[in-house]
Tab-separated table of C-alpha atoms in Angstrom:
chain	number	residue	atom	x	y	z
A	19	MET	CA	71.905	68.595	146.591
A	20	THR	CA	74.777	71.575	147.508
A	21	VAL	CA	77.780	71.017	147.464
A	22	GLN	CA	79.761	73.175	149.767
A	23	ILE	CA	82.441	75.450	148.651
A	24	ILE	CA	85.622	76.732	151.011
A	25	THR	CA	88.206	78.484	149.321
A	26	ILE	CA	91.932	79.638	150.539
A	27	ASP	CA	93.949	81.692	148.514
A	28	GLY	CA	96.470	83.543	149.123
A	29	PRO	CA	100.635	84.344	148.074
A	30	SER	CA	103.137	81.778	147.565
A	31	GLY	CA	104.394	80.340	150.429
A	32	SER	CA	101.941	81.421	152.778
A	33	GLY	CA	100.897	78.571	154.651
A	34	LYS	CA	97.700	77.549	152.321
A	35	GLY	CA	98.229	74.467	151.656
A	36	THR	CA	98.960	72.868	154.681
A	37	LEU	CA	96.463	74.210	155.862
A	38	ALA	CA	94.161	73.636	153.326
A	39	ALA	CA	94.881	69.578	153.189
A	40	LYS	CA	94.216	70.057	157.912
A	41	ILE	CA	90.217	71.648	156.050
A	42	ALA	CA	90.927	69.720	154.312
A	43	ALA	CA	90.764	66.233	156.672
A	44	HIS	CA	88.867	68.096	159.220
A	45	TYR	CA	85.659	68.854	156.832
A	46	GLN	CA	86.202	65.364	155.045
A	47	TYR	CA	86.160	67.671	151.977
A	48	ASN	CA	87.726	66.534	148.620
A	49	LEU	CA	91.223	68.334	148.180
A	50	LEU	CA	91.671	70.873	145.103
A	51	ASP	CA	95.864	72.140	144.923
A	52	SER	CA	94.995	74.345	142.361
A	53	GLY	CA	98.358	75.740	142.093
A	54	ALA	CA	99.828	72.053	142.517
A	55	LEU	CA	97.948	71.595	139.007
A	56	TYR	CA	99.981	74.364	137.636
A	57	ARG	CA	103.435	72.646	138.854
A	58	LEU	CA	101.889	69.643	136.938
A	59	LEU	CA	101.183	70.762	134.043
A	60	GLY	CA	104.436	72.441	134.260
A	61	LEU	CA	106.174	69.654	135.155
A	62	SER	CA	103.835	67.537	132.301
A	63	LEU	CA	105.733	70.076	129.557
A	64	PHE	CA	109.483	70.287	130.717
A	65	GLN	CA	109.053	66.619	129.986
A	66	ARG	CA	108.127	66.384	127.113
A	67	GLY	CA	110.722	69.200	125.791
A	68	LEU	CA	107.202	71.946	125.715
A	69	LEU	CA	107.795	74.077	128.366
A	70	GLU	CA	110.465	76.507	126.586
A	71	HIS	CA	107.821	76.216	122.492
A	72	ILE	CA	104.707	76.578	124.228
A	73	GLU	CA	103.540	78.917	121.714
A	74	ALA	CA	104.247	76.894	119.638
A	75	ASN	CA	103.261	73.833	120.353
A	76	LEU	CA	99.846	75.560	122.326
A	77	ALA	CA	96.865	72.898	121.150
A	78	GLN	CA	99.231	71.019	121.691
A	79	CYS	CA	100.133	72.039	125.391
A	80	VAL	CA	95.580	72.719	125.703
A	81	GLU	CA	95.187	68.930	124.795
A	82	TYR	CA	98.130	67.611	127.402
A	83	ALA	CA	97.025	70.583	130.281
A	84	THR	CA	93.147	68.829	129.667
A	85	HIS	CA	94.248	65.038	129.710
A	86	LEU	CA	96.627	65.251	132.547
A	87	ASP	CA	96.965	62.293	134.498
A	88	ILE	CA	96.609	63.550	137.907
A	89	GLU	CA	95.142	62.970	141.936
A	90	PHE	CA	95.471	64.417	145.237
A	91	LYS	CA	95.710	62.652	147.784
A	92	ILE	CA	95.618	63.801	151.793
A	93	ALA	CA	97.330	61.363	154.184
A	94	SER	CA	99.059	62.624	157.662
A	95	ASN	CA	97.609	66.513	156.718
A	96	SER	CA	99.209	66.653	154.729
A	97	THR	CA	98.488	66.268	150.876
A	98	GLN	CA	100.458	63.358	148.551
A	99	THR	CA	100.282	64.587	144.305
A	100	PHE	CA	100.349	61.593	141.651
A	101	LEU	CA	101.439	62.358	137.966
A	102	ASP	CA	100.367	60.082	135.270
A	103	GLY	CA	100.405	57.134	138.642
A	104	VAL	CA	103.920	58.436	139.859
A	105	ASP	CA	104.388	60.522	143.671
A	106	VAL	CA	105.772	63.326	142.965
A	107	SER	CA	105.039	64.997	146.578
A	108	GLN	CA	108.629	66.809	146.668
A	109	THR	CA	109.904	66.769	143.113
A	110	ILE	CA	106.782	69.968	142.332
A	111	ARG	CA	107.764	71.429	145.179
A	112	THR	CA	111.137	72.949	144.128
A	113	GLU	CA	112.007	76.345	143.298
A	114	GLN	CA	112.233	74.885	139.570
A	115	VAL	CA	108.898	73.210	139.118
A	116	GLY	CA	107.788	76.766	140.556
A	117	GLU	CA	109.391	78.477	138.086
A	118	TYR	CA	107.221	76.049	135.815
A	119	ALA	CA	104.776	76.352	136.822
A	120	SER	CA	104.881	81.115	136.793
A	121	LYS	CA	105.040	80.324	133.196
A	122	VAL	CA	101.878	78.059	131.955
A	123	ALA	CA	100.369	80.273	134.487
A	124	VAL	CA	100.814	83.949	131.773
A	125	ILE	CA	99.216	81.529	129.053
A	126	PRO	CA	95.506	82.156	128.620
A	127	GLU	CA	94.704	79.743	126.670
A	128	LEU	CA	96.308	77.525	128.988
A	129	ARG	CA	94.860	78.579	132.290
A	130	GLN	CA	90.894	77.901	130.631
A	131	ALA	CA	91.825	74.429	130.291
A	132	LEU	CA	92.361	73.918	133.430
A	133	PHE	CA	90.116	75.867	133.646
A	134	GLU	CA	87.406	72.829	133.306
A	135	ARG	CA	89.898	70.539	135.309
A	136	GLN	CA	89.093	73.110	138.232
A	137	ARG	CA	86.408	72.910	138.558
A	138	ALA	CA	85.218	69.180	138.160
A	139	PHE	CA	86.455	68.495	141.552
A	140	ILE	CA	83.052	70.074	142.888
A	141	GLN	CA	81.374	67.146	144.414
A	142	VAL	CA	80.037	65.175	147.511
A	143	PRO	CA	80.571	66.523	150.061
A	144	GLY	CA	82.233	69.343	148.932
A	145	LEU	CA	85.209	71.027	147.825
A	146	VAL	CA	88.478	72.888	149.633
A	147	ALA	CA	90.518	74.575	147.371
A	148	ASP	CA	93.754	76.415	146.937
A	149	GLY	CA	95.094	78.762	145.308
A	150	ARG	CA	95.346	82.274	143.697
A	151	ASP	CA	92.758	82.887	142.100
A	152	MET	CA	89.641	80.617	143.281
A	153	ALA	CA	87.715	82.951	145.267
A	154	THR	CA	87.457	85.561	142.571
A	155	ALA	CA	87.341	83.286	139.247
A	156	ILE	CA	87.031	79.518	139.494
A	157	PHE	CA	84.602	79.629	142.848
A	158	PRO	CA	83.117	82.866	143.101
A	159	GLU	CA	79.453	81.005	144.614
A	160	ALA	CA	82.022	79.556	147.221
A	161	GLN	CA	80.399	79.099	150.889
A	162	ALA	CA	83.885	80.595	152.503
A	163	LYS	CA	85.499	82.104	151.462
A	164	ILE	CA	89.440	82.702	152.893
A	165	TYR	CA	92.707	84.925	152.074
A	166	LEU	CA	95.610	83.959	153.907
A	167	THR	CA	98.292	86.027	153.130
A	168	ALA	CA	101.496	87.219	154.957
A	169	SER	CA	105.161	89.078	154.864
A	170	ALA	CA	107.739	87.562	152.180
A	171	GLU	CA	110.240	87.765	155.031
A	172	SER	CA	108.073	85.342	156.834
A	173	ARG	CA	107.041	82.887	153.845
A	174	ALA	CA	110.693	83.434	153.066
A	175	GLU	CA	111.823	82.233	156.006
A	176	ARG	CA	109.205	79.086	155.906
A	177	ARG	CA	109.857	77.832	152.832
A	178	VAL	CA	113.858	77.668	153.551
A	179	LYS	CA	112.441	75.800	156.243
A	180	GLN	CA	110.622	73.418	154.300
A	181	LEU	CA	112.913	72.680	151.291
A	182	GLN	CA	115.551	72.016	154.013
A	183	GLY	CA	113.318	69.377	155.188
A	184	MET	CA	113.393	67.973	152.196
A	185	GLY	CA	117.411	67.675	152.307
A	186	LEU	CA	117.775	70.582	149.710
A	187	ASP	CA	119.433	73.489	150.113
A	188	ALA	CA	118.198	77.199	150.140
A	189	LYS	CA	118.892	80.218	150.324
A	190	ILE	CA	116.735	82.860	152.011
A	191	SER	CA	118.508	85.712	150.009
A	192	ASP	CA	117.399	84.239	146.933
A	193	ILE	CA	113.862	82.583	148.311
A	194	LEU	CA	113.105	86.283	149.291
A	195	PHE	CA	113.592	87.298	145.875
A	196	ASN	CA	111.056	84.422	144.256
A	197	ILE	CA	109.173	85.014	146.825
A	198	GLN	CA	109.062	88.943	145.219
A	199	ALA	CA	108.960	88.435	142.434
A	200	ARG	CA	106.526	85.600	141.843
A	201	ASP	CA	103.673	88.748	144.137
A	202	LYS	CA	104.162	90.908	141.408
A	203	ARG	CA	103.789	88.961	138.705
A	204	ASP	CA	100.794	87.517	140.422
A	205	MET	CA	99.135	90.564	141.667
A	206	GLU	CA	99.955	91.950	138.665
A	207	ARG	CA	99.084	89.854	135.748
A	208	THR	CA	96.127	90.893	133.429
A	209	VAL	CA	94.652	87.365	134.107
A	210	ALA	CA	93.035	86.789	137.492
A	211	PRO	CA	95.581	88.709	138.927
A	212	LEU	CA	96.347	87.937	142.961
A	213	LYS	CA	93.808	89.681	145.035
A	214	PRO	CA	91.445	88.781	147.160
A	215	ALA	CA	87.337	88.737	146.961
A	216	GLU	CA	85.336	91.195	148.050
A	217	ASP	CA	83.916	89.198	151.049
A	218	ALA	CA	86.858	87.096	152.016
A	219	TYR	CA	87.555	86.847	155.346
A	220	ILE	CA	91.827	88.372	155.300
A	221	ILE	CA	93.787	86.308	158.205
A	222	ASP	CA	97.376	87.075	157.807
A	223	SER	CA	99.762	84.440	160.143
A	224	SER	CA	103.154	86.819	159.550
A	225	THR	CA	102.441	86.545	163.765
A	226	ILE	CA	100.313	83.545	164.593
A	227	GLY	CA	101.380	80.014	164.171
A	228	ILE	CA	99.050	76.645	162.196
A	229	ASP	CA	97.036	76.336	165.232
A	230	GLU	CA	95.995	79.432	165.954
A	231	VAL	CA	95.290	79.749	162.042
A	232	PHE	CA	93.487	76.593	161.895
A	233	GLN	CA	90.893	77.681	164.798
A	234	LEU	CA	90.507	80.925	162.977
A	235	MET	CA	89.031	79.455	159.653
A	236	VAL	CA	87.290	76.830	161.693
A	237	ASN	CA	85.365	79.229	163.479
A	238	TYR	CA	84.507	81.694	160.486
A	239	ILE	CA	84.095	78.147	157.676
A	240	ASP	CA	81.292	77.169	160.979
A	241	THR	CA	79.925	80.284	160.594
A	242	CYS	CA	79.876	80.294	156.522
A	243	ILE	CA	78.518	76.184	156.172
A	244	ALA	CA	75.751	77.024	159.071
A	245	LYS	CA	73.886	80.017	157.035
């Protein structure tokens, strides 16, 4: 039986996480939040005092990456994320943990360890995978490939609202700076840089709402999985 795979790639703050959860719920598919994997690994290494010493403890870090105890649950079109049985959904969305993830993502050995973890999410009836290199590196065989983008300014505004909704302080100038820096780092890295797959359906959500983007995605996906 062929497992249907839908990939949703794009830069930080484009809304791909929220929409991936909605798409997974709509089709009743499994969900992979690959960005959360890197955040979870970064958080785990930080908690163990290894984040600033990855190169010196590479074998140990790879071992942790290979055996991360993680689980994703969809609840009301949002995603709950668990590390070692503890709900860390809000913790991993902080800017600090985002920086942890960036340190992890540039190390090829850790990316390879997480590659195997991500491929293991291919299970019936289907998979929705959200990230930055899902279509180009992890699931090139995906039947539906979406690249969701938006201007850095609109993404910064959304991120501020998200953080404020979580009760966290947020300054838009700092968020915008971080987003632009992360975009540059993601697009220029030598391993699996952020870019659309050649056959991706590109959606710019800068000026349209989540419901309209969701409908565009569903229309496209229905065409792909009907082939």
